[in-house]
C-alpha positions as a printed Julia matrix, in Angstrom:
190×3 Matrix{Float64}:
  -0.39    0.32   -0.13
   1.28    3.55   -0.71
   0.22    4.81    2.61
   2.89    3.91    5.13
   1.56    0.1     4.61
  -1.89    1.01    5.72
  -5.17   -0.05    4.15
  -7.62    2.17    4.56
 -11.18    0.01    3.93
 -14.06    1.72    6.18
 -15.05    4.95    7.93
 -13.43    6.2    11.88
 -15.02    7.42   14.1
 -12.57   10.2    13.79
 -13.36   10.93    9.93
 -17.29   10.98   11.43
 -16.39   13.25   13.62
 -14.71   15.22   11.04
 -17.08   15.2     9.21
 -20.11   16.38   10.39
 -17.54   19.49   12.29
 -17.55   20.81    8.45
 -21.39   21.57    9.18
 -22.71   20.35    5.63
 -26.05   21.73    4.69
 -27.01   20.83    2.13
 -26.39   17.81   -0.54
 -23.35   15.37   -0.14
 -21.42   13.82   -2.98
 -19.14   10.83   -1.85
 -15.82   11.61   -3.88
 -14.76    7.61   -4.25
 -11.71    5.76   -4.7
 -11.43    2.48   -5.33
  -8.24    0.27   -5.8
  -9.19   -4.16   -5.69
  -7.38   -7.17   -5.12
  -6.34   -9.41   -7.77
  -7.86  -12.01   -6.1
 -10.42  -11.36   -3.43
 -10.41  -12.28    0.11
 -13.31  -13.92    1.87
 -10.7   -14.4     5.33
 -12.7   -12.74    7.68
 -15.72  -13.51    5.82
 -16.44  -17.35    5.68
 -19.75  -18.32    5.57
 -19.95  -14.8     2.36
 -17.58  -16.9     0.06
 -18.26  -17.68   -2.92
 -17.55  -21.58   -3.65
 -15.36  -21.03   -6.57
 -12.47  -17.95   -6.29
 -13.41  -14.29   -7.8
 -11.46  -11.42   -8.26
 -11.56   -8.35   -6.19
 -13.48   -6.23   -9.28
 -15.75   -9.11   -9.64
 -16.32   -8.89   -5.55
 -17.1    -5.53   -5.28
 -20.4    -5.96   -8.25
 -21.71   -8.57   -5.36
 -21.27   -5.45   -3.59
 -23.11   -3.45   -5.28
 -25.73   -5.17   -6.42
 -26.26   -5.82   -2.19
 -25.79   -1.95   -1.78
 -27.8     0.14   -4.7
 -31.94   -0.94   -3.22
 -30.75    0.84    0.55
 -28.55    3.31   -1.49
 -31.88    4.61   -3.41
 -33.77    4.61   -0.42
 -32.4     7.06    0.82
 -32.19    8.95   -1.93
 -28.59    8.75   -2.63
 -27.12    8.16   -6.34
 -24.44    7.3    -8.5
 -23.1    10.93  -10.35
 -20.02   10.05  -11.9
 -18.69    5.91  -12.29
 -15.32    6.36  -13.85
 -12.26    3.29  -14.55
  -9.06    5.0   -13.24
  -6.42    4.02  -13.11
  -2.85    5.44  -12.18
  -2.6     9.66  -10.89
  -0.88   11.99  -13.91
  -1.06   14.45  -10.6
   1.26   12.37   -6.61
   2.5     9.8    -6.19
   3.65    7.01   -9.94
   2.95    4.32   -8.79
  -0.57    4.96   -6.73
  -3.55    3.17   -8.64
  -7.3     3.24   -8.6
  -9.08    0.88  -10.18
 -12.56    2.43   -9.93
 -13.59    5.92   -9.11
 -17.57    6.93   -8.14
 -18.78    9.5    -6.9
 -22.1     9.1    -5.04
 -24.74   11.96   -3.56
 -26.72   11.86   -1.05
 -29.63   14.65   -0.08
 -27.6    15.29    2.83
 -25.2    13.91    5.91
 -27.86   12.71    7.53
 -29.07   11.01    4.44
 -25.45    9.38    3.49
 -25.34    7.82    8.05
 -28.72    6.77    7.28
 -27.22    4.81    4.91
 -24.57    3.49    6.21
 -25.62    2.49    9.32
 -28.41    0.88    7.73
 -27.67   -2.63    9.52
 -28.77   -4.89    6.18
 -27.2    -3.08    4.45
 -23.95   -3.25    6.42
 -24.95   -7.08    6.07
 -23.22   -6.68    2.43
 -19.83   -4.73    3.15
 -17.93   -8.3     3.68
 -17.86   -8.01   -0.88
 -16.94   -4.25   -0.31
 -14.04   -5.95    1.99
 -13.16   -8.62    0.63
 -12.77   -6.94   -2.27
 -10.5    -4.06   -1.93
  -6.59   -3.67   -1.32
  -7.76    0.24   -0.72
  -9.96    2.18   -1.03
 -10.72    6.32   -0.19
 -13.68    7.96    0.74
 -14.13   11.85    0.57
 -16.43   14.15    1.81
 -17.52   17.1    -1.07
 -19.93   19.86    0.21
 -21.58   22.13   -2.93
 -19.96   25.65   -3.38
 -20.27   28.5    -5.73
 -18.13   27.65   -9.07
 -15.07   30.71   -9.93
 -16.99   33.64  -11.56
 -15.19   34.82  -14.76
 -12.54   38.19  -13.88
 -12.24   37.78   -9.53
 -16.44   38.43   -9.81
 -17.74   36.9    -6.17
 -21.22   34.78   -7.33
 -23.25   37.27   -5.03
 -22.99   39.87   -8.04
 -22.78   37.43  -10.75
 -25.44   35.0    -9.44
 -22.35   31.71   -9.76
 -24.73   28.44   -9.79
 -23.71   26.32   -6.86
 -21.76   23.27   -9.23
 -19.77   19.69   -8.29
 -17.66   19.44  -11.08
 -18.08   15.07  -11.33
 -21.69   15.57  -12.07
 -22.7    13.14  -15.02
 -26.3    11.8   -16.74
 -24.96   10.13  -19.6
 -23.5     7.74  -17.73
 -25.0     4.74  -17.21
 -24.55    2.19  -14.29
 -23.79   -1.08  -15.34
 -26.65   -3.78  -15.9
 -24.45   -6.33  -13.37
 -25.59   -4.18  -10.34
 -28.81   -3.2   -11.43
 -31.96   -6.06  -11.38
 -33.03   -6.65  -15.0
 -36.15   -4.98  -15.22
 -34.67   -1.59  -13.31
 -32.06   -0.32  -15.38
 -31.51    2.92  -13.6
 -29.68    5.71  -15.26
 -26.71    7.68  -13.23
 -27.43   10.83  -11.84
 -31.81   10.39  -12.24
 -33.12   10.34   -9.44
 -34.86    7.18   -7.12
 -37.63    6.68   -7.49
 -40.34    6.72   -4.36
 -42.25    2.84   -4.05
 -45.02    3.47   -2.19
């Protein structure tokens, strides 16, 4: 690992505390950087292990198939799904296999999603899949205006430079009968 031998596979209490101290109001986008293991490691979760070995990427697909219903039921959506690669700026050897941006309506909705016991039952696939990861909460802010004008003077819109409404979620993460466009508003079931 490039992080001094330390792996980052889940949040810490200190990380949650720092996120809450930021006082983000309104939507929050979680920038997610993922590096997969070559082969998934289910040694800590033998009951969840498939009968035959699978790759880290395949284990992550299992995690996402399990996770998406919980994410959308709390108002969340995937606004960016991209193949990663090596850093253009950063350590030469740093590589991220998958990059995602997950948008939630609020920090509180994200925490409700992340603490749901049914959701947590599938986290074993994420842990088995990953060699390393980062989860960076992003708050919306005013975009820079031309010529140094302030947003209040010219009404510059709020933006996060990661949204794409043309990306399509992999079918393997979705039920075939319910394909959803990435970034589309979740449909709330009654």
